[in-house]
Amino acid sequence: MAASSRVRFLQYLPYFQAQGVEVTVEPLLSNAYLYALYNGGSRWREVFRGYARRITFLMRAQRFDVVIIEKELFPFTPALAERLLRAIGVPYVVDYDDALFHRYDCHSSAIIRQILGRKIDTVMRHSAAVIAGNKYLAERAQKAGARKIEIVPTVVDADRYQPKLRVTGEVPIVGWIGTPKTSRYLKPLLPVFESIKEKMPVRFVAVGAREGDFANSPVEAWPWSEETEVESIQRFDIGIMPLPDTPFERGKCGYKLIQYMACGLPIVASPVGVNKEIVVPEKNGLLAETVEEWDQALRALLQADFSNHEAMGSAGRACVEKWYSLGAQSPRLLATIFSSIE
């Protein structure tokens, strides 16, 4: 269920297998952990189970030609396991789709900053290759002394994500998709949503948000599931991705924007990190930094005629097919992994 695991690796498995690559998947944490994380339950039992499973995996790591690590082997512990892999001659490739290093070097605890502040740099330095989702992450890997760095963006399956014919005359939907933890990024825009809704017919939707978090607001919370996420996005007319300009958010890979563009939607995003590369203003969407700019951007798109939406949506879709799709990135990812064991 975890988004990073699904989109950064698991969706590539059919391609890997078609190329004759045998893959063993060993997740650290279970779906039960994620359910508890998003619904407020106890997670410690799943954490202990996950760490025990991973220790067992490391005891047989030498049977593999290469180990692919999503971010780190053991969160909130020093990089001893990664050092061990290097010491016993097992090459590993590590993948980042967000600025995980800021979990440690920007932590509120001085002890955590002291002990783990450079942990991810160590993981990067001892890897056979670092796969980074954007330039911000790649620059950190370079500073850490990584031997090989490849930028592979987060992608979608362009065959699964398809534009859907929209019916004119229906109330337009401005949509966002994410998790209960990231829906907080919408909160600063609630006054904008309220103001716009007073002046024109529009619906504001947050897929994956908790309904209680947006009670008495213009935002409708829709449930998320892997099976229905594409269908939900296809109901949008405009896709949005607000972000604060902070160190951690600069490391995000713009996955929402890529999902929206694959479905042929015009987009509005904060000019933070890779968003500034994905959004080409006036071509596939708009950038908005301040609350006032968000108000102007949303009103402009809501008042634009249908042909303008179609043109932006087509430009975004073409960008996805060329660069942000499984078809474009699968050979590059596999080549990077193969090169790490040569």
Short mmCIF file of C-alpha atoms in Angstrom, two decimals:
data_model
loop_
_atom_site.label_atom_id
_atom_site.label_comp_id
_atom_site.label_asym_id
_atom_site.label_seq_id
_atom_site.Cartn_x
_atom_site.Cartn_y
_atom_site.Cartn_z
CA MET A 1 0.00 0.00 0.00
CA ALA A 2 2.87 2.43 0.62
CA ALA A 3 3.05 4.93 -2.23
CA SER A 4 6.85 5.08 -2.44
CA SER A 5 7.19 1.31 -2.64
CA ARG A 6 4.47 1.00 -5.26
CA VAL A 7 5.57 3.74 -7.59
CA ARG A 8 9.36 3.70 -7.13
CA PHE A 9 9.84 -0.06 -7.49
CA LEU A 10 6.92 -2.47 -7.38
CA GLN A 11 5.32 -1.18 -10.57
CA TYR A 12 8.56 -1.96 -12.42
CA LEU A 13 8.49 -5.66 -11.51
CA PRO A 14 6.64 -6.88 -14.63
CA TYR A 15 9.27 -5.20 -16.82
CA PHE A 16 12.15 -6.64 -14.77
CA GLN A 17 10.66 -10.13 -14.94
CA ALA A 18 10.08 -9.80 -18.69
CA GLN A 19 13.81 -9.06 -18.99
CA GLY A 20 14.65 -12.28 -17.14
CA VAL A 21 15.48 -10.65 -13.80
CA GLU A 22 14.54 -12.61 -10.68
CA VAL A 23 13.34 -10.32 -7.89
CA THR A 24 12.66 -11.07 -4.23
CA VAL A 25 10.61 -8.42 -2.41
CA GLU A 26 11.25 -8.04 1.33
CA PRO A 27 9.22 -5.13 2.78
CA LEU A 28 10.24 -3.71 6.13
CA LEU A 29 6.74 -2.78 7.30
CA SER A 30 3.36 -4.36 6.58
CA ASN A 31 0.06 -2.97 5.36
CA ALA A 32 -1.16 -3.37 8.94
CA TYR A 33 1.47 -0.82 9.99
CA LEU A 34 0.23 1.66 7.39
CA TYR A 35 -3.36 1.15 8.46
CA ALA A 36 -2.39 1.90 12.07
CA LEU A 37 -0.32 4.91 10.97
CA TYR A 38 -3.22 6.55 9.14
CA ASN A 39 -5.92 5.52 11.62
CA GLY A 40 -4.21 6.18 14.93
CA GLY A 41 -3.59 2.60 16.10
CA SER A 42 -0.54 1.08 17.82
CA ARG A 43 2.32 0.36 15.42
CA TRP A 44 5.05 -1.05 17.68
CA ARG A 45 4.23 -4.72 17.16
CA GLU A 46 4.51 -4.31 13.38
CA VAL A 47 7.75 -2.37 13.77
CA PHE A 48 9.35 -5.14 15.84
CA ARG A 49 8.15 -7.78 13.39
CA GLY A 50 9.50 -5.78 10.47
CA TYR A 51 12.93 -5.31 12.03
CA ALA A 52 13.13 -9.02 12.84
CA ARG A 53 12.26 -9.94 9.25
CA ARG A 54 14.90 -7.58 7.94
CA ILE A 55 17.61 -9.01 10.19
CA THR A 56 16.73 -12.46 8.86
CA PHE A 57 16.99 -11.15 5.30
CA LEU A 58 20.43 -9.67 5.93
CA MET A 59 21.69 -13.06 7.10
CA ARG A 60 21.13 -14.39 3.57
CA ALA A 61 21.92 -11.26 1.58
CA GLN A 62 24.99 -12.82 -0.08
CA ARG A 63 22.77 -14.98 -2.27
CA PHE A 64 21.72 -11.87 -4.24
CA ASP A 65 23.68 -10.11 -6.99
CA VAL A 66 22.44 -6.73 -5.81
CA VAL A 67 20.17 -5.40 -3.05
CA ILE A 68 17.87 -2.48 -3.85
CA ILE A 69 17.10 -0.40 -0.77
CA GLU A 70 14.22 2.01 -0.45
CA LYS A 71 15.83 4.89 1.47
CA GLU A 72 17.46 2.93 4.37
CA LEU A 73 17.47 -0.54 5.89
CA PHE A 74 16.61 0.37 9.50
CA PRO A 75 15.01 3.75 10.27
CA PHE A 76 16.34 5.65 13.31
CA THR A 77 19.44 3.49 13.69
CA PRO A 78 22.99 4.18 12.45
CA ALA A 79 23.96 2.92 8.99
CA LEU A 80 25.54 -0.27 10.35
CA ALA A 81 23.52 -2.64 8.13
CA GLU A 82 24.45 -0.78 4.96
CA ARG A 83 28.10 -0.80 6.02
CA LEU A 84 27.79 -4.54 6.61
CA LEU A 85 26.54 -5.14 3.07
CA ARG A 86 29.50 -3.22 1.70
CA ALA A 87 31.91 -5.13 3.96
CA ILE A 88 30.68 -8.56 2.83
CA GLY A 89 30.79 -7.60 -0.82
CA VAL A 90 27.07 -7.28 -1.54
CA PRO A 91 26.48 -4.21 -3.75
CA TYR A 92 23.39 -2.21 -2.98
CA VAL A 93 21.48 0.44 -4.87
CA VAL A 94 19.56 2.95 -2.77
CA ASP A 95 16.54 4.93 -4.00
CA TYR A 96 15.20 8.27 -2.74
CA ASP A 97 11.97 10.00 -3.72
CA ASP A 98 12.04 12.52 -0.87
CA ALA A 99 14.55 14.31 1.33
CA LEU A 100 14.71 11.60 3.99
CA PHE A 101 18.03 12.98 5.23
CA HIS A 102 16.14 15.96 6.65
CA ARG A 103 14.25 13.60 8.95
CA TYR A 104 17.55 13.40 10.82
CA ASP A 105 19.60 16.53 10.16
CA CYS A 106 16.57 18.79 10.76
CA HIS A 107 15.16 16.78 13.68
CA SER A 108 13.94 18.70 16.72
CA SER A 109 16.14 16.55 18.97
CA ALA A 110 19.77 17.60 19.20
CA ILE A 111 20.68 13.99 20.06
CA ILE A 112 19.09 12.68 16.85
CA ARG A 113 20.84 15.39 14.83
CA GLN A 114 24.16 14.51 16.45
CA ILE A 115 23.92 10.73 16.06
CA LEU A 116 22.00 10.37 12.79
CA GLY A 117 22.38 13.73 11.07
CA ARG A 118 24.83 12.32 8.50
CA LYS A 119 23.41 8.80 8.38
CA ILE A 120 21.87 9.04 4.90
CA ASP A 121 25.10 10.52 3.57
CA THR A 122 26.84 7.37 4.82
CA VAL A 123 24.23 5.16 3.16
CA MET A 124 24.69 7.04 -0.12
CA ARG A 125 28.49 6.97 0.07
CA HIS A 126 28.70 3.20 0.57
CA SER A 127 26.15 2.39 -2.14
CA ALA A 128 26.99 1.07 -5.59
CA ALA A 129 24.53 3.63 -6.97
CA VAL A 130 22.06 6.23 -5.77
CA ILE A 131 18.82 6.60 -7.70
CA ALA A 132 17.39 10.06 -7.04
CA GLY A 133 13.93 11.24 -7.96
CA ASN A 134 15.08 14.81 -8.65
CA LYS A 135 18.08 17.17 -8.74
CA TYR A 136 17.75 18.24 -5.11
CA LEU A 137 18.23 14.64 -3.96
CA ALA A 138 20.98 14.00 -6.51
CA GLU A 139 22.90 17.05 -5.28
CA ARG A 140 22.83 15.67 -1.73
CA ALA A 141 24.13 12.33 -3.01
CA GLN A 142 26.95 14.12 -4.81
CA LYS A 143 27.93 16.02 -1.67
CA ALA A 144 27.83 12.75 0.28
CA GLY A 145 30.40 11.23 -2.10
CA ALA A 146 28.20 8.66 -3.84
CA ARG A 147 30.08 6.78 -6.56
CA LYS A 148 27.25 6.68 -9.08
CA ILE A 149 24.11 8.85 -9.22
CA GLU A 150 21.21 8.58 -11.63
CA ILE A 151 18.10 10.75 -11.67
CA VAL A 152 15.01 8.64 -12.35
CA PRO A 153 11.75 10.57 -11.88
CA THR A 154 8.68 9.11 -10.25
CA VAL A 155 6.44 7.78 -13.03
CA VAL A 156 3.00 6.38 -13.77
CA ASP A 157 1.79 3.59 -16.00
CA ALA A 158 0.54 5.68 -18.93
CA ASP A 159 -1.63 2.78 -20.09
CA ARG A 160 -3.48 2.79 -16.78
CA TYR A 161 -3.64 6.56 -16.35
CA GLN A 162 -5.67 7.87 -19.27
CA PRO A 163 -7.55 11.11 -19.99
CA LYS A 164 -11.30 10.77 -19.81
CA LEU A 165 -13.81 12.74 -21.85
CA ARG A 166 -15.32 15.44 -19.66
CA VAL A 167 -18.91 16.54 -19.96
CA THR A 168 -19.29 20.31 -20.28
CA GLY A 169 -21.88 21.93 -18.05
CA GLU A 170 -21.09 19.90 -14.95
CA VAL A 171 -19.82 21.64 -11.82
CA PRO A 172 -16.01 21.68 -12.16
CA ILE A 173 -13.93 19.79 -9.61
CA VAL A 174 -10.62 21.08 -8.29
CA GLY A 175 -8.93 17.99 -6.92
CA TRP A 176 -6.02 16.87 -4.77
CA ILE A 177 -4.83 13.34 -3.97
CA GLY A 178 -2.62 12.21 -1.10
CA THR A 179 -2.73 10.84 2.44
CA PRO A 180 -4.20 12.00 5.76
CA LYS A 181 -0.71 13.12 6.82
CA THR A 182 -0.13 15.30 3.75
CA SER A 183 -3.61 16.80 3.51
CA ARG A 184 -2.35 19.52 5.87
CA TYR A 185 -0.87 21.23 2.81
CA LEU A 186 -4.42 22.18 1.80
CA LYS A 187 -5.23 24.02 5.03
CA PRO A 188 -3.68 27.42 4.10
CA LEU A 189 -5.85 27.46 0.96
CA LEU A 190 -9.20 26.92 2.70
CA PRO A 191 -10.00 30.68 2.72
CA VAL A 192 -9.28 30.74 -1.03
CA PHE A 193 -11.60 27.80 -1.61
CA GLU A 194 -14.34 29.46 0.42
CA SER A 195 -13.99 32.75 -1.44
CA ILE A 196 -14.06 31.11 -4.86
CA LYS A 197 -17.01 28.90 -3.96
CA GLU A 198 -19.02 31.98 -2.99
CA LYS A 199 -18.53 33.47 -6.45
CA MET A 200 -18.86 30.50 -8.80
CA PRO A 201 -20.03 26.87 -8.90
CA VAL A 202 -17.10 24.60 -8.02
CA ARG A 203 -16.28 21.55 -5.90
CA PHE A 204 -13.04 21.09 -3.98
CA VAL A 205 -12.07 17.46 -3.40
CA ALA A 206 -9.28 15.80 -1.38
CA VAL A 207 -8.82 12.10 -2.17
CA GLY A 208 -7.23 10.25 0.75
CA ALA A 209 -7.94 12.92 3.37
CA ARG A 210 -9.86 12.27 6.58
CA GLU A 211 -13.38 13.64 6.46
CA GLY A 212 -13.08 14.98 10.02
CA ASP A 213 -10.02 17.05 9.11
CA PHE A 214 -12.11 19.14 6.71
CA ALA A 215 -15.41 19.35 8.57
CA ASN A 216 -17.20 22.68 8.04
CA SER A 217 -14.96 23.52 5.08
CA PRO A 218 -15.53 23.57 1.31
CA VAL A 219 -13.39 20.43 0.89
CA GLU A 220 -15.03 17.06 0.23
CA ALA A 221 -12.95 14.13 1.48
CA TRP A 222 -13.10 11.13 -0.83
CA PRO A 223 -11.72 7.71 0.15
CA TRP A 224 -8.55 6.48 -1.52
CA SER A 225 -7.79 3.01 -2.81
CA GLU A 226 -5.29 1.76 -5.34
CA GLU A 227 -8.16 0.38 -7.42
CA THR A 228 -10.07 3.67 -7.61
CA GLU A 229 -7.33 6.34 -7.57
CA VAL A 230 -7.24 6.74 -11.36
CA GLU A 231 -11.02 6.92 -11.60
CA SER A 232 -11.05 9.58 -8.88
CA ILE A 233 -8.48 11.74 -10.69
CA GLN A 234 -10.35 11.35 -13.97
CA ARG A 235 -13.31 13.08 -12.32
CA PHE A 236 -11.21 16.18 -11.63
CA ASP A 237 -11.12 19.19 -13.93
CA ILE A 238 -8.04 20.77 -12.33
CA GLY A 239 -5.33 19.09 -10.25
CA ILE A 240 -3.50 20.94 -7.49
CA MET A 241 -0.34 20.48 -5.42
CA PRO A 242 0.26 23.16 -2.78
CA LEU A 243 3.51 22.90 -0.79
CA PRO A 244 5.39 25.06 1.69
CA ASP A 245 8.92 25.97 0.63
CA THR A 246 10.82 24.03 3.29
CA PRO A 247 13.87 21.73 3.01
CA PHE A 248 11.88 18.48 3.19
CA GLU A 249 9.29 19.57 0.62
CA ARG A 250 12.03 20.58 -1.84
CA GLY A 251 12.89 16.91 -2.08
CA LYS A 252 9.44 15.78 -3.21
CA CYS A 253 9.09 14.36 -6.70
CA GLY A 254 5.80 15.84 -7.89
CA TYR A 255 3.99 12.52 -8.19
CA LYS A 256 0.56 14.16 -7.86
CA LEU A 257 1.30 16.44 -10.77
CA ILE A 258 2.38 13.51 -12.92
CA GLN A 259 -0.83 11.64 -12.05
CA TYR A 260 -2.91 14.68 -12.98
CA MET A 261 -1.06 15.28 -16.25
CA ALA A 262 -1.36 11.63 -17.26
CA CYS A 263 -5.13 12.05 -16.94
CA GLY A 264 -5.04 15.15 -19.16
CA LEU A 265 -5.64 17.78 -16.45
CA PRO A 266 -4.35 21.34 -16.23
CA ILE A 267 -2.42 21.76 -12.98
CA VAL A 268 -1.66 24.39 -10.36
CA ALA A 269 1.33 23.89 -8.07
CA SER A 270 3.57 25.70 -5.63
CA PRO A 271 6.97 26.59 -7.17
CA VAL A 272 8.84 24.29 -4.79
CA GLY A 273 11.55 21.84 -5.80
CA VAL A 274 10.86 19.73 -8.88
CA ASN A 275 7.44 21.34 -9.34
CA LYS A 276 9.27 24.17 -11.09
CA GLU A 277 10.55 21.68 -13.68
CA ILE A 278 7.29 19.80 -14.16
CA VAL A 279 5.00 22.82 -14.54
CA VAL A 280 5.55 24.94 -17.64
CA PRO A 281 3.44 28.05 -16.94
CA GLU A 282 0.66 28.69 -19.43
CA LYS A 283 1.53 25.45 -21.27
CA ASN A 284 0.50 22.60 -18.96
CA GLY A 285 -0.54 24.59 -15.89
CA LEU A 286 0.24 27.46 -13.54
CA LEU A 287 2.57 28.10 -10.60
CA ALA A 288 1.26 29.87 -7.49
CA GLU A 289 3.29 30.81 -4.43
CA THR A 290 1.24 33.14 -2.25
CA VAL A 291 -2.38 32.76 -1.20
CA GLU A 292 -3.24 35.61 -3.57
CA GLU A 293 -1.51 33.86 -6.47
CA TRP A 294 -3.39 30.65 -5.72
CA ASP A 295 -6.65 32.57 -5.77
CA GLN A 296 -5.77 34.17 -9.11
CA ALA A 297 -4.55 30.90 -10.68
CA LEU A 298 -7.60 28.88 -9.69
CA ARG A 299 -10.01 31.58 -10.81
CA ALA A 300 -8.18 31.92 -14.13
CA LEU A 301 -8.45 28.21 -14.89
CA LEU A 302 -12.03 27.94 -13.66
CA GLN A 303 -13.03 30.83 -15.90
CA ALA A 304 -11.03 29.63 -18.92
CA ASP A 305 -12.89 28.00 -21.75
CA PHE A 306 -12.81 24.25 -22.32
CA SER A 307 -10.34 24.46 -25.21
CA ASN A 308 -7.74 26.03 -22.91
CA HIS A 309 -8.09 23.15 -20.48
CA GLU A 310 -7.77 20.67 -23.33
CA ALA A 311 -4.59 22.31 -24.63
CA MET A 312 -2.94 22.30 -21.20
CA GLY A 313 -4.08 18.75 -20.53
CA SER A 314 -2.71 17.53 -23.86
CA ALA A 315 0.65 19.19 -23.21
CA GLY A 316 0.86 17.56 -19.80
CA ARG A 317 -0.09 14.16 -21.16
CA ALA A 318 2.60 14.41 -23.86
CA CYS A 319 5.19 15.26 -21.19
CA VAL A 320 4.20 12.16 -19.18
CA GLU A 321 4.47 9.88 -22.20
CA LYS A 322 7.90 11.25 -23.09
CA TRP A 323 9.55 11.26 -19.64
CA TYR A 324 7.30 10.49 -16.64
CA SER A 325 6.03 7.06 -17.71
CA LEU A 326 6.98 3.45 -17.07
CA GLY A 327 7.75 3.01 -20.75
CA ALA A 328 10.26 5.86 -20.70
CA GLN A 329 12.03 5.01 -17.44
CA SER A 330 11.97 1.21 -17.12
CA PRO A 331 15.02 0.61 -19.36
CA ARG A 332 16.94 3.43 -17.64
CA LEU A 333 16.25 2.08 -14.16
CA LEU A 334 17.26 -1.47 -15.04
CA ALA A 335 20.41 -0.25 -16.80
CA THR A 336 21.40 1.69 -13.67
CA ILE A 337 20.92 -1.39 -11.49
CA PHE A 338 22.89 -3.61 -13.88
CA SER A 339 25.74 -1.09 -14.07
CA SER A 340 26.09 -1.17 -10.29
CA ILE A 341 27.16 -4.82 -10.33
CA GLU A 342 29.51 -4.70 -13.29
#
